[in-house]
Phi, psi and omega in degrees: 000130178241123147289128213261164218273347194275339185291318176300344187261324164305321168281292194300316188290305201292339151333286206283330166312329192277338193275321170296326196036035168199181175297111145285135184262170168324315184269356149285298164338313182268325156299336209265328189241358157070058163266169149288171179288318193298337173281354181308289197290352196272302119012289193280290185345296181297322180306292187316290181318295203298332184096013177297334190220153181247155169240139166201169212254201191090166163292000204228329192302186173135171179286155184186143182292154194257355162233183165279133177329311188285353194251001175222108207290159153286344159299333146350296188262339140310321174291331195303255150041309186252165160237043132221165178265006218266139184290357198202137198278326173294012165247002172292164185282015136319310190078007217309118165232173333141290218253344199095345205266033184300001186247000200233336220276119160346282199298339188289339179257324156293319166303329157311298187307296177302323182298310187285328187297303176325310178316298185292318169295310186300314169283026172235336170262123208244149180277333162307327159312295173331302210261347198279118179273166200338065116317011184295337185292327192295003189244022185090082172253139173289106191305305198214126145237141179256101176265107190266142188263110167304328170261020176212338168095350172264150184229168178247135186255142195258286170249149174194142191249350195226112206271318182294314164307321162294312179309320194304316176315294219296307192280064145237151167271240169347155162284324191282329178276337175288320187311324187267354171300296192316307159303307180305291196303328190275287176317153143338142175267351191296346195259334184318317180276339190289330195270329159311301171298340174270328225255332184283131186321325192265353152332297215293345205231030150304101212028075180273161163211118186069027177092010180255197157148152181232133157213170174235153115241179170264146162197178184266133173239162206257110135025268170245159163283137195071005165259160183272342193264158193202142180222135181328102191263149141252158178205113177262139199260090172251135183235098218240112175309322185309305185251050177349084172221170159207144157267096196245142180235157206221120170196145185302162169275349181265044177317143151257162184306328204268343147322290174309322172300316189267310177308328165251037189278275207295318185302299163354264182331305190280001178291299212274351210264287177314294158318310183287317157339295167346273198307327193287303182307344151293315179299272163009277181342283174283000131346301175296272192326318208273325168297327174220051166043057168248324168227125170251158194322310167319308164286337187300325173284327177287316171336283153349257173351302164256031098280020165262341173288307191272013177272303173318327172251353154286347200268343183258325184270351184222082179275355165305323190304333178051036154325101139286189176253022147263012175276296177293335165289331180281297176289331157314286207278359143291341186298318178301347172230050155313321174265009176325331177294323214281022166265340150279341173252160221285136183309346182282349204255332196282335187251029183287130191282333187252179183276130177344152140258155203300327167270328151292342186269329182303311200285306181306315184247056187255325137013313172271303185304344172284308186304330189264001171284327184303319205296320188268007164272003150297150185323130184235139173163176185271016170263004203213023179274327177275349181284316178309308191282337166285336159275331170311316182309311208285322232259303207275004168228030187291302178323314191268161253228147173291319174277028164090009196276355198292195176214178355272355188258359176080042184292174192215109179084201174285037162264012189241109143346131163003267166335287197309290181338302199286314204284307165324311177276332183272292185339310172295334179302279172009284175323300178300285185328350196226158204267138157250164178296333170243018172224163163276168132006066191276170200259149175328296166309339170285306151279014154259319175325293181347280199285340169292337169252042184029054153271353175251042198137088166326105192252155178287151172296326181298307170305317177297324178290326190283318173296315179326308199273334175272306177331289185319350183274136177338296175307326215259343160300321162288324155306336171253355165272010199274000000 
């Protein structure tokens, strides 16, 4: 549907009548707004029926709105105007359908859906919005998005544009104690419990389907704070049982497009802000390892390299596992600073030529647990939330063992995360392969023999065939003999 130039000239006059607040003739309206004239009586005529405008003759006549601005929506003066509003023929009051199938047909219900949201947008945008100077929040700036924790009841503020509403965030505990901050201060109060009701925690996980949902309502919020005046809010909830999470968004109901744009322009920026922040902070790290000859740059790539081989072949053989690639990418380039702990322990012990004491091994294995505390002082938000959880994964359980002999906590089985499987079974490779201060060199075929007889360890049977099948490939055998 396109609005035709007689609707658009229609939207201009009753603008410039609200602005004016008094009788205009014809030939100001047409110089002022650059209409033709002839097209004017034509034009006022349909206004004058809906009752949007008044008319009187005289030297004092000319047109003046026949209500207050605020009591008159664009949809008002666009239907008077067009002559259907419907996106569609099968939404005229006909029912007009092709086929019959208006009570069953998909598309007849997604266009059903769109008809009512256009409907609804237009009538929530009032010619007093318009017409209002510097007013733009008033058209849909996103006030709040809130990312929620379901099983713990806690949230995260994502975004937030109105900084006295962010302060509020920051002083509430809970989500359900921020929902009731929000309410006393913000909200209408006849609206409160409605919004309550949608928005408590024990809501969120309400008529799901497959474990999802996105709904909305509306409700009114106070202007200013302590003002009587109130402007249309919408608020969307989307939720997934599954990542027992919900998205709840706080936003006017008049969005314009150029908004949406700019709001996700800066979430865009601090995503990426955020990510990059990450990657420097990794980087450093193994930097540091490489500095005091705890890894050198070189292993740092081969590391990389065989868990990206060996992720790449669980992801072709176990496709239940539902390995994505941005999975195999995060972790591959996390995989080098799996020893990061190993910076706390004294350099005399990591380059001792003869075998530990019982008491030095003690020290050696405190190491994960030193890496994965270093881990959680990393850049944190909600674009680094799975990276945050993969170093973490990687730093404290790579050491333990499938049958439970590992350290530091004796996990068992599919209770050792993944990531920690794959860096762990390449970490021991790694080891053989490379010269240590108390070991030599070992030959490729030699450190697969090893680790294929659980001398380093219990590895699941799935992995050790996916490390096999990839170590046997052309590459990754040219790489460990170089």
């Amino acid at each position: 549907m396109q609005l035709t130039n007689t609707t658009d000239y229609a939207i201009r006059i009753v603008c410039y009548l609200a602005i004016k607040k008094h009788r205009v003739t014809t030939a100001k309206l047409a110089s002022e707004l650059k209409i033709p004239e002839s097209y004017i009586p034509k034009i006022t005529k349909q206004l004058k029926k809906e009752k949007i405008i008044s008319a009187s003759e005289g030297i004092s006549g000319g047109y003046a709105l026949a209500k207050n601005p605020e009591k008159i929506s664009l949809f008002d003066v666009i239907s008077c105007m067009e002559s259907t509003m419907a996106i569609s023929r099968c939404l005229e009051k006909d029912g007009f359908c092709s086929r019959n199938y208006t009570d069953c047909c998909k598309v007849h219900q997604v266009l059903l859906d769109l008809q009512n949201t256009y409907n609804n947008r237009l009538e929530n945008v009032k010619i007093s919005d318009i017409i209002r100077p510097g007013k733009d929040e008033y058209f849909g700036r996103f006030y709040i998005i809130l990312k929620v924790n379901l099983a713990e009841n806690s949230y995260e503020c994502i975004y937030s544009h109105n900084r006295g509403i962010y302060d509020d965030v920051k002083n509430a505990g809970t989500y359900d104690d921020f929902l009731k901050v929000y309410c006393e201060k913000y909200v209408c109060e006849k609206d409160c419990e409605k919004l309550q009701e949608f928005l408590k925690s024990d809501s969120l996980t309400e008529h799901l389907k497959k474990g999802c949902s996105e709904e909305d309502i509306v409700y009114q919020r106070r202007s200013e704070k302590n003002s009587e005046t109130y402007v249309w809010m919408e608020v969307k909830r989307f939720v997934d049982e599954n990542e027992k999470t919900a998205v709840i968004t706080f936003h006017n109901a008049k969005v314009i497009p150029n908004t949406i744009v700019n709001m996700e322009r800066e979430l865009r920026q601090k995503a990426q802000d955020e990510t990059k922040q990450y990657w420097k902070m990794v980087s450093l790290l193994a930097a540091v390892l490489n500095h005091n000859n705890l890894i050198e740059t070189e292993h740092q790539d081969d590391i990389c390299f065989y868990t990206k081989q060996v992720y790449l072949q669980l992801q072709k053989n176990y496709p239940e596992y539902g390995i994505t690639e941005e999975e195999i990418e995060n972790v591959s380039h996390l995989a080098p600073i799996h020893d990061i702990g190993k910076i706390r322990v004294p350099i005399e012990i990591l380059n001792k030529n003869g075998k530990l004491t019982a008491d030095e091994m003690g020290i050696v294995k405190q190491h994960p647990l030193t890496g994965a505390e270093m881990t959680l002082r990393f850049p944190r938000g909600a674009t680094t939330e799975k990276l945050n959880k993969y170093s973490y994964e990687i730093c404290r359980y790579h050491h333990e063992r499938y049958d439970g002999s590992g350290y530091p906590d004796g996990l068992k089985g599919d209770e050792i995360p993944l990531c920690a499987q794959v860096v762990g079974l390449v970490d021991a490779y790694d080891a053989l392969v490379s010269v240590r201060p108390y070991k030599r060199k070992l030959k490729h075929e030699e450190a697969i023999r090893m680790i294929a007889n659980g001398e380093c360890g219990v590895f699941s049977k799935k992995l050790l065939q996916c490390f096999i099948a990839a170590a046997m490939q052309k590459e990754w055998i040219k790489k460990a003999d170089s």
